Structures are given as C-alpha cells and as structure tokens.
mmCIF file of C-alpha atoms in Angstrom:
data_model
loop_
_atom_site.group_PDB
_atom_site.id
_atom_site.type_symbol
_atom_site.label_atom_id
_atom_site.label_comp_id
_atom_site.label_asym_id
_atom_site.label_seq_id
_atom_site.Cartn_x
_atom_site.Cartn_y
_atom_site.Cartn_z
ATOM 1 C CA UNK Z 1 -2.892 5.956 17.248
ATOM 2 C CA UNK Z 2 -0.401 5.846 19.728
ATOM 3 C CA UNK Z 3 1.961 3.029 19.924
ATOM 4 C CA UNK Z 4 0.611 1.660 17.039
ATOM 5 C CA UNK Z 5 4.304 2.270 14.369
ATOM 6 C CA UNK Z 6 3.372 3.877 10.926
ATOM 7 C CA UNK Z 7 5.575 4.190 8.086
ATOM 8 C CA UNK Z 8 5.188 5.815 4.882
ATOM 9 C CA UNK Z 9 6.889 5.474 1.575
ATOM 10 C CA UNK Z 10 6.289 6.063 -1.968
ATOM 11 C CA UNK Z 11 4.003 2.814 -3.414
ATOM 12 C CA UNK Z 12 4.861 3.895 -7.055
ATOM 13 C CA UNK Z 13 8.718 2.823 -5.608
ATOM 14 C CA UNK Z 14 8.443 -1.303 -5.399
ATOM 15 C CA UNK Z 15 12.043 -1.296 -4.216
ATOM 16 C CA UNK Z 16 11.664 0.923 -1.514
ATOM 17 C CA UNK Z 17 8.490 -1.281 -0.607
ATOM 18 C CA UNK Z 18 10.432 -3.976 -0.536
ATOM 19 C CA UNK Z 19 12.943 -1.835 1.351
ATOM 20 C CA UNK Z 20 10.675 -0.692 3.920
ATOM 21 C CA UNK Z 21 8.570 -4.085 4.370
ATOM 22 C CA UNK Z 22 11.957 -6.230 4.735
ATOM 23 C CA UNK Z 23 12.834 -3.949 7.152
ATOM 24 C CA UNK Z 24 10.326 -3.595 9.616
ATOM 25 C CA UNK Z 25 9.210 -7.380 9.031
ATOM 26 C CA UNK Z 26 6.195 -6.880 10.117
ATOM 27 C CA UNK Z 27 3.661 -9.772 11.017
ATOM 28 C CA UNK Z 28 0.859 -7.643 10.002
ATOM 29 C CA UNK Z 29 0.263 -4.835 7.275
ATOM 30 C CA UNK Z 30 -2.664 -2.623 7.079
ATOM 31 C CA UNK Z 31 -2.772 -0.962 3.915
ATOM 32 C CA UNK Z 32 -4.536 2.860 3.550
ATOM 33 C CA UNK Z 33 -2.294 4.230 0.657
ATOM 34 C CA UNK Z 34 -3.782 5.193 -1.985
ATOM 35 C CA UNK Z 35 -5.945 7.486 -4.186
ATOM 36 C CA UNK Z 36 -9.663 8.069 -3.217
ATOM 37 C CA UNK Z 37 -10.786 11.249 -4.067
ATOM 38 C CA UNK Z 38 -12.836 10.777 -6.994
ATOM 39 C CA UNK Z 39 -11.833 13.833 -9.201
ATOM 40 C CA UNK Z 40 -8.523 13.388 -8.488
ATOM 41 C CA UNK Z 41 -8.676 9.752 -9.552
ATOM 42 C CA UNK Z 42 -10.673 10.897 -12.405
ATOM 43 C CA UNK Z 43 -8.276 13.532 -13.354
ATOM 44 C CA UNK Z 44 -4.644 11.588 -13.149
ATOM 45 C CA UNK Z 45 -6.034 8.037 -14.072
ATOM 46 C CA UNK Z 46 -2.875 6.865 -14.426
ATOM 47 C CA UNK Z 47 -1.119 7.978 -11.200
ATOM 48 C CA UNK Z 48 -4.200 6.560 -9.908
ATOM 49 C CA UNK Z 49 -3.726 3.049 -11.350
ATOM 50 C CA UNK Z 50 0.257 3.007 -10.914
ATOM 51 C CA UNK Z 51 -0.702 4.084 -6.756
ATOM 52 C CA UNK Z 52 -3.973 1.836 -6.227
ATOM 53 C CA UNK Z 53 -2.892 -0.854 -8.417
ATOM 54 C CA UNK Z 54 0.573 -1.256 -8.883
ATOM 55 C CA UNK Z 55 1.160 -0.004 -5.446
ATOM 56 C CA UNK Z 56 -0.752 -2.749 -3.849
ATOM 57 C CA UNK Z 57 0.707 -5.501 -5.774
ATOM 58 C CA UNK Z 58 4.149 -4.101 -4.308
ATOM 59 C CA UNK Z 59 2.792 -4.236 -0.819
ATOM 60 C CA UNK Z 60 1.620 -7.659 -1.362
ATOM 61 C CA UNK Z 61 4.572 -9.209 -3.144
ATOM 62 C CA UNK Z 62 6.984 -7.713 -0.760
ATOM 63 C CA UNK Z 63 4.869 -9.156 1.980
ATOM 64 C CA UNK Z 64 4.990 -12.368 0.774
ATOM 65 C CA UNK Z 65 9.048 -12.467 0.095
ATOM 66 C CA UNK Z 66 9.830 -12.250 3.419
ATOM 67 C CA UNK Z 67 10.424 -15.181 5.466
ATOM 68 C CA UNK Z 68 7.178 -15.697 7.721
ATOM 69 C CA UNK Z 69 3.719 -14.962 6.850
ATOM 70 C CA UNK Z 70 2.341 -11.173 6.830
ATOM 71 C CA UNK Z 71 -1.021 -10.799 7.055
ATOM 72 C CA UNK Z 72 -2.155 -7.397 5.097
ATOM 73 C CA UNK Z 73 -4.927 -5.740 5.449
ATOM 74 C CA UNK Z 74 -6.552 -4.177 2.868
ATOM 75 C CA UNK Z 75 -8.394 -0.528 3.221
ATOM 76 C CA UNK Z 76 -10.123 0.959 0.637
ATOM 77 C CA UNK Z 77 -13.343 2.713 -0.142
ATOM 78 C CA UNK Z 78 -17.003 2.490 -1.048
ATOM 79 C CA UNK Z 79 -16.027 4.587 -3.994
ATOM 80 C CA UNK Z 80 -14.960 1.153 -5.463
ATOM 81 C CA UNK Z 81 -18.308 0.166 -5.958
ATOM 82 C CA UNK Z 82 -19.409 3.350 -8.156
#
C-alpha cells in the first residue's frame, strides 16, 4: 500500500530483528512473515518452525525491548487450524 513503510529482513536472524525493529521504532508491527504453504511447511519442518516460531518470538521480544510500547499484529492463516 502506498505510504504505508515495509521492511523486510531475515526472521531466522534475531539480531538483525532486533536491528531492524530498534531502528525503525515503530509504534505498531504487523507481522506476515512466515511459511504457509502447506507442502512446503510439510517438506522443511524445521525451516518452518525456526521462521513461524522462532521468528515470531524475535519479532515480539525485540518489540518489547524497545523503550515505548509496540503493538504487533499478528497475521497468519486458517491453515493453523488443520
């Protein structure tokens, strides 16, 4: 969307997602990385878990270091639910 800033970075990488989110200091985050087509998921579990999982936990605890509350908003799928 236009003037709406986007970034990008690696999620596997919870320095540079600290990096990024200290950075930008954002007030808000919404959160669409991640994995969510099924075979691939099914196929490289544990990219899958280190980018879904581990990924999000970086977004969140880098949120919550920095100095004034971040909302973050999570996106995901209905694939969650089987």
């Amino acid at each position: 969307h236009q003037g709406v800033p986007s970034e990008s970075v690696d999620l596997r990488d919870a320095e540079a997602v600290r990096r990024l989110v200290e950075r930008v200091n954002p007030s808000i985050i919404y959160h669409l990385g991640g994995i969510s087509f099924v075979p691939q998921a099914d196929h490289d579990f544990e990219t899958t878990l280190a980018v879904n999982v581990g990924g999000t936990h970086s977004v969140f605890k880098a949120a919550a270091a920095l100095d004034t509350p971040v909302r973050v908003v999570l996106i995901s799928t209905g694939e969650v639910y089987g």
